[in-house]
Coordinates of C-alpha atoms and ligand atoms in Angstrom, one line a residue:
M1 CA 121.2 120.0 104.8
E2 CA 118.7 122.6 103.5
P3 CA 118.5 125.7 105.8
I4 CA 115.1 126.3 107.5
L5 CA 115.5 130.0 107.4
Q6 CA 117.7 132.3 105.3
I7 CA 117.7 136.0 105.9
Q8 CA 119.5 137.7 103.1
H9 CA 120.5 141.4 103.2
V10 CA 117.5 142.5 105.2
S11 CA 117.1 146.1 106.1
I12 CA 114.2 147.6 108.1
D13 CA 113.5 151.3 108.2
F14 CA 110.9 153.6 109.6
T15 CA 109.4 156.7 108.2
Q16 CA 109.1 159.3 110.8
Y17 CA 107.3 162.7 110.5
E18 CA 109.3 165.2 112.3
S19 CA 107.3 168.4 112.4
R20 CA 103.9 168.4 113.9
K21 CA 102.2 169.2 110.6
G22 CA 103.9 166.2 109.2
T23 CA 105.7 168.1 106.5
S24 CA 109.3 166.8 107.0
R25 CA 109.8 163.2 106.6
R26 CA 112.7 161.2 107.9
C27 CA 113.8 157.7 107.1
L28 CA 115.5 155.8 110.0
Q29 CA 117.2 152.6 109.2
V30 CA 117.0 150.4 112.2
I31 CA 118.3 147.1 110.8
R32 CA 121.0 147.3 108.2
D33 CA 122.0 144.6 105.7
L34 CA 121.3 141.6 108.0
S35 CA 122.0 138.1 106.8
L36 CA 121.8 134.9 108.7
T37 CA 121.1 131.2 108.1
L38 CA 119.4 128.8 110.5
Y39 CA 119.4 125.0 110.0
P40 CA 117.0 122.5 111.4
G41 CA 118.1 121.3 114.7
Q42 CA 119.9 124.5 115.5
V43 CA 119.4 127.2 118.1
M44 CA 120.7 130.5 116.8
A45 CA 120.9 133.2 119.3
V46 CA 120.6 136.8 118.2
V47 CA 122.2 138.8 121.0
G48 CA 122.0 142.6 121.2
A49 CA 121.4 145.5 123.6
S50 CA 117.9 146.8 124.1
G51 CA 116.8 149.0 121.2
S52 CA 119.1 147.3 118.7
G53 CA 116.2 146.1 116.5
K54 CA 115.8 142.5 117.8
S55 CA 112.0 142.5 118.1
L56 CA 111.8 144.3 114.7
L57 CA 113.7 141.4 113.2
A58 CA 111.2 138.9 114.7
H59 CA 108.3 140.9 113.5
G60 CA 109.9 141.4 110.0
I61 CA 110.3 137.7 109.5
L62 CA 106.6 137.2 110.4
H63 CA 105.4 140.2 108.4
I64 CA 103.8 141.9 111.4
L65 CA 105.9 145.1 111.3
P66 CA 104.2 148.4 112.2
Y67 CA 102.6 150.3 109.4
N68 CA 105.3 153.0 109.3
S69 CA 108.1 150.6 108.6
H70 CA 109.5 149.0 105.5
M71 CA 111.5 145.9 105.0
R72 CA 113.9 145.1 102.1
G73 CA 116.0 142.1 101.3
E74 CA 114.9 138.5 101.1
I75 CA 113.7 135.9 103.6
L76 CA 113.5 132.3 102.6
Y77 CA 111.8 129.6 104.6
N78 CA 112.5 126.0 103.6
G79 CA 114.1 127.5 100.5
E80 CA 111.2 129.5 99.3
P81 CA 110.4 133.2 99.8
L82 CA 108.5 133.8 103.0
T83 CA 105.9 136.1 101.6
K84 CA 103.3 137.9 103.6
E85 CA 100.6 135.4 102.5
R86 CA 102.8 132.4 103.3
A87 CA 103.8 133.9 106.7
K88 CA 100.2 134.5 107.5
R89 CA 99.3 130.9 106.6
L90 CA 102.1 129.4 108.7
R91 CA 102.1 131.7 111.6
G92 CA 100.8 130.1 114.8
R93 CA 101.2 126.7 113.3
E94 CA 104.5 125.7 111.7
I95 CA 106.1 129.0 112.6
V96 CA 105.5 130.4 116.0
L97 CA 106.5 133.5 117.9
I98 CA 107.0 133.6 121.6
P99 CA 106.5 137.3 121.9
Q100 CA 108.3 139.7 124.2
G101 CA 105.2 141.2 125.7
V102 CA 102.6 139.2 127.6
T103 CA 100.0 141.6 126.2
Y104 CA 99.7 139.2 123.3
L105 CA 97.4 137.0 125.4
D106 CA 93.7 137.6 124.7
P107 CA 92.3 139.1 127.9
L108 CA 88.8 137.8 127.3
M109 CA 89.7 134.2 126.7
K110 CA 90.5 131.6 129.3
V111 CA 94.0 130.2 129.3
G112 CA 92.9 126.6 128.2
A113 CA 91.0 127.9 125.2
Q114 CA 94.0 130.0 124.1
I115 CA 96.4 127.1 124.3
R116 CA 94.0 124.8 122.5
K117 CA 93.1 127.6 120.0
G118 CA 89.5 127.0 120.7
R119 CA 89.5 123.2 120.2
R120 CA 87.6 121.1 122.7
D121 CA 88.4 117.5 121.9
E122 CA 90.0 115.2 124.4
A123 CA 93.4 115.0 122.6
S124 CA 93.7 118.8 122.5
R125 CA 92.8 119.0 126.2
R126 CA 95.5 116.5 127.0
M127 CA 98.1 118.4 125.0
S128 CA 97.2 121.6 126.7
R129 CA 97.5 120.1 130.2
E130 CA 100.8 118.6 129.2
A131 CA 102.1 121.9 127.9
L132 CA 101.1 123.6 131.1
G133 CA 102.6 120.9 133.2
R134 CA 105.9 121.3 131.3
Y135 CA 106.2 124.8 132.8
G136 CA 105.1 123.8 136.3
L137 CA 101.5 125.1 135.9
S138 CA 98.7 123.0 137.2
P139 CA 95.8 121.8 135.1
D140 CA 93.3 124.3 136.7
T141 CA 95.3 127.1 135.1
E142 CA 93.2 126.3 132.1
D143 CA 90.2 127.9 133.7
L144 CA 91.9 131.2 134.5
Y145 CA 91.6 134.4 132.6
P146 CA 94.9 136.3 131.8
F147 CA 94.2 138.9 134.4
E148 CA 94.3 136.2 137.1
L149 CA 97.8 135.2 136.2
S150 CA 101.0 136.6 137.7
G151 CA 103.5 138.0 135.2
G152 CA 105.6 134.9 135.3
M153 CA 102.6 132.6 134.9
A154 CA 101.4 134.7 131.9
R155 CA 104.8 134.3 130.3
R156 CA 104.8 130.5 130.8
V157 CA 101.3 130.3 129.4
L158 CA 102.4 132.2 126.3
I159 CA 105.2 129.8 125.7
A160 CA 103.0 126.8 126.3
A161 CA 100.5 128.2 123.8
A162 CA 103.2 128.8 121.2
T163 CA 104.8 125.4 121.4
V164 CA 101.9 123.1 122.0
E165 CA 101.7 122.0 118.4
K166 CA 105.3 120.9 117.5
P167 CA 106.4 123.9 115.5
R168 CA 109.1 123.7 112.8
F169 CA 110.4 127.2 113.4
V170 CA 110.3 129.1 116.7
I171 CA 111.2 132.7 117.2
A172 CA 111.6 133.3 121.0
D173 CA 111.8 137.1 121.7
E174 CA 113.3 137.5 125.1
P175 CA 111.4 134.5 126.5
T176 CA 112.7 134.6 130.1
P177 CA 112.8 138.1 131.7
G178 CA 111.0 138.3 135.0
L179 CA 111.1 134.6 135.6
D180 CA 112.8 132.8 138.4
T181 CA 115.9 130.7 137.5
V182 CA 114.0 127.4 137.6
S183 CA 111.3 128.6 135.2
A184 CA 113.8 130.2 132.9
G185 CA 115.9 127.1 132.9
R186 CA 112.8 125.0 132.0
I187 CA 112.0 127.3 129.1
L188 CA 115.5 127.2 127.7
A189 CA 115.7 123.4 128.1
H190 CA 112.4 123.1 126.2
L191 CA 113.6 125.4 123.4
R192 CA 116.7 123.2 123.1
E193 CA 114.5 120.1 123.0
I194 CA 112.4 121.6 120.2
A195 CA 115.6 122.1 118.2
D196 CA 116.8 118.6 119.0
A197 CA 113.6 117.3 117.6
G198 CA 114.5 118.9 114.3
A199 CA 113.0 122.5 114.4
G200 CA 114.9 125.7 114.0
V201 CA 115.0 128.1 117.0
L202 CA 115.8 131.8 116.8
L203 CA 116.5 132.9 120.3
I204 CA 116.4 136.7 120.6
T205 CA 117.9 138.1 123.8
H206 CA 120.0 140.8 125.4
D207 CA 121.6 138.2 127.7
L208 CA 124.6 136.5 126.2
E209 CA 125.1 134.3 129.2
L210 CA 121.6 132.9 128.8
A211 CA 122.0 132.5 125.1
L212 CA 125.1 130.4 125.5
R213 CA 123.3 127.9 127.7
I214 CA 121.5 126.5 124.7
A215 CA 122.7 128.1 121.4
D216 CA 124.7 126.5 118.7
R217 CA 125.5 129.8 117.0
V218 CA 125.4 133.4 118.1
A219 CA 124.7 136.4 116.0
V220 CA 125.8 139.6 117.7
F221 CA 123.8 142.7 116.9
Y222 CA 125.2 146.1 117.3
A223 CA 123.4 149.3 116.3
G224 CA 121.2 147.4 113.9
E225 CA 124.0 145.4 112.2
T226 CA 125.2 141.9 112.8
I227 CA 128.8 142.5 113.6
E228 CA 129.7 138.9 114.2
D229 CA 128.2 135.4 113.6
A230 CA 130.1 132.8 115.6
A231 CA 129.8 129.3 116.9
A232 CA 128.7 129.3 120.5
S233 CA 131.8 127.3 121.3
D234 CA 133.9 130.3 120.2
F235 CA 132.8 131.9 123.5
A236 CA 134.9 129.4 125.5
D237 CA 137.9 131.7 124.9
P238 CA 137.8 135.4 123.9
S239 CA 140.8 134.8 121.6
L240 CA 138.5 132.7 119.4
L241 CA 136.1 135.7 119.0
R242 CA 136.5 138.1 116.1
H243 CA 135.0 141.5 116.7
P244 CA 136.2 143.9 119.4
F245 CA 132.6 144.4 120.6
T246 CA 132.1 140.6 120.9
K247 CA 135.3 140.4 122.9
A248 CA 134.1 143.3 125.1
L249 CA 130.8 141.5 125.6
W250 CA 132.7 138.4 126.7
H251 CA 134.6 140.4 129.3
A252 CA 131.4 142.0 130.5
M253 CA 129.9 138.6 131.5
P254 CA 129.6 138.0 135.2
G255 CA 132.0 135.1 135.2
H256 CA 134.6 137.0 133.1
G257 CA 135.2 140.1 135.2
F258 CA 132.1 142.1 134.6
R259 CA 134.1 144.7 132.7
T260 CA 131.8 147.5 131.5
I261 CA 131.9 148.5 127.8
A262 CA 132.9 152.1 127.4
G263 CA 130.6 154.5 125.5
A264 CA 127.0 154.0 124.4
Q265 CA 125.7 152.2 121.4
P266 CA 124.7 154.6 118.7
Y267 CA 120.9 154.8 118.1
P268 CA 120.3 152.4 115.1
G269 CA 120.4 154.2 111.8
T270 CA 122.3 157.2 113.0
A271 CA 125.8 156.1 112.1
E272 CA 126.3 157.6 108.6
R273 CA 129.4 155.6 107.7
G274 CA 132.2 153.6 109.2
C275 CA 132.0 151.0 112.0
P276 CA 129.3 151.7 114.6
F277 CA 131.5 150.6 117.4
V278 CA 134.3 153.0 116.5
S279 CA 133.9 155.3 119.5
S280 CA 134.3 152.5 122.0
C281 CA 136.8 150.4 120.2
V282 CA 140.3 149.9 121.5
D283 CA 141.6 148.7 118.2
C284 CA 140.2 151.2 115.6
V285 CA 142.1 153.2 113.0
D286 CA 141.1 156.0 110.7
K287 CA 139.7 153.7 108.0
C288 CA 137.2 152.3 110.5
R289 CA 135.7 155.8 110.8
E290 CA 135.7 156.5 107.1
A291 CA 134.7 153.3 105.4
E292 CA 131.5 153.6 103.3
E293 CA 130.6 150.0 103.9
I294 CA 132.1 147.2 106.0
A295 CA 131.3 143.9 104.4
P296 CA 131.3 140.8 106.5
R297 CA 134.6 138.8 106.4
Y298 CA 134.8 135.1 106.7
V299 CA 137.2 134.1 109.5
R300 CA 137.6 130.7 111.1
G301 CA 134.2 129.4 110.4
G302 CA 132.4 132.7 111.4
W303 CA 131.7 136.1 110.0
V304 CA 132.8 139.5 111.2
R305 CA 132.4 143.1 110.1
C306 CA 135.7 144.5 111.2
L307 CA 138.4 146.0 109.0
R308 CA 141.0 145.1 111.6
V309 CA 140.4 141.3 111.2
Q310 CA 142.1 139.5 108.4
Q311 CA 139.8 137.4 106.2
D312 CA 140.8 133.8 105.7
T313 CA 142.3 133.4 102.3
T314 CA 141.9 129.7 102.0
E315 CA 138.3 128.7 102.3
A316 CA 136.7 132.2 102.3
G317 CA 133.0 132.0 102.0
T318 CA 132.9 128.4 100.9
E319 CA 131.3 126.9 104.0
N320 CA 128.3 128.6 105.6
G321 CA 128.5 131.3 103.0
D322 CA 125.5 133.2 104.3
L323 CA 126.5 136.4 105.8
G324 CA 129.0 137.3 103.1
E325 CA 127.3 135.8 100.1
G326 CA 127.3 138.2 97.2
M327 CA 128.9 140.9 99.3
E328 CA 132.5 140.4 98.6
E329 CA 132.7 141.7 95.1
Ligands
LIG401 N1 106.9 151.9 115.1 C1 108.1 152.5 115.3 N2 108.4 153.7 114.8 C2 109.7 154.2 115.0 N3 110.7 153.6 115.7 C3 110.4 152.4 116.2 C4 109.2 151.7 116.0 N4 109.2 150.5 116.6 C5 110.5 150.4 117.1 N5 111.2 151.5 116.9 C6 112.6 151.8 117.2 O1 113.4 150.8 116.6 C7 114.5 150.4 117.5 C8 114.5 148.9 117.6 O2 113.4 148.4 118.4 P1 113.2 146.9 118.9 O3 113.3 146.0 117.8 O4 112.0 146.9 119.7 O5 114.5 146.8 119.8 P2 114.9 145.6 120.8 O6 113.9 144.5 120.6 O7 116.3 145.1 120.3 O8 115.0 146.1 122.1 C9 114.2 151.1 118.8 O9 115.2 152.1 118.9 C10 112.8 151.6 118.7 O10 112.7 152.9 119.3
LIG402 MG1 112.7 143.6 121.9

């Protein structure tokens, strides 16, 4: 099957001006060499702590990054480069973003008009009422302005607006914070349904437990790098996981002992060399600190960036050869 989205060696950096006169310039690499592949019908969760570059990734895919940032690498959508022009054409139709902030709603437009994108015909009205109903919102929500909505309602309206027209590719950036369990569950179930109908869903979240409720695969982000790309089923047992950070995340889950992870995640782009997890890792050795580059290794159907994990020798990189492609030489 042809992937719907291929992210290949993408890095995103910022230019920052340090002195007040703007004389000294600094380049901060927030996302580093990220690769992942999403297939139709799949929910891929991107799980990472706050500040690890998840929203930037979403905005990078859609070419809506802030002006002081710069993206390198390649993004293919249905096998062809997702250029700025193409992204602009598909955005809001075939490709939709469920943004992290509810400020994306237009404050001057009633909810119904936003969901229908201005259309007034009966079919559009019916679709909009259905979309609202799916999230437990009554039809008269259509006549409200965003300021009349509670935070949770605004969030549900955003999602209704994003998914009203059967998208092919959905990026959901932290779609559920602030919602009660029932509403959050509805949104997750709907994202799963969208994938089951053949679309690709990229679910961006800091909440591993939530991700595992619907994801097929999980990409774990740490300090701007994907340190592991695993099947969701690998999270059934920590011994199936590959990276010490992923294992630590597993043990930090409420059902698994709530064990806190020692140390703080380095600010993305600050680690000059070596593994970014080194200061918190229970398993690191000198080479983990010193390595110039830790290329992803293919292990048991997943990918991991850890020098302590032995790469499979038999079928290395043959199946699902995304994360490591071209990086092993
Ligand atoms: N316009 C910007 N200029 C400089 N740094 C930025 C800018 N936007 C985001 N950042 C930094 O990039 C990092 C990643 O941000 P973000 O993608 O929003 O993280 P996440 O969504 O994972 O919480 C953060 O540390 C943030 O401070
Ligand atoms: Mg974010």
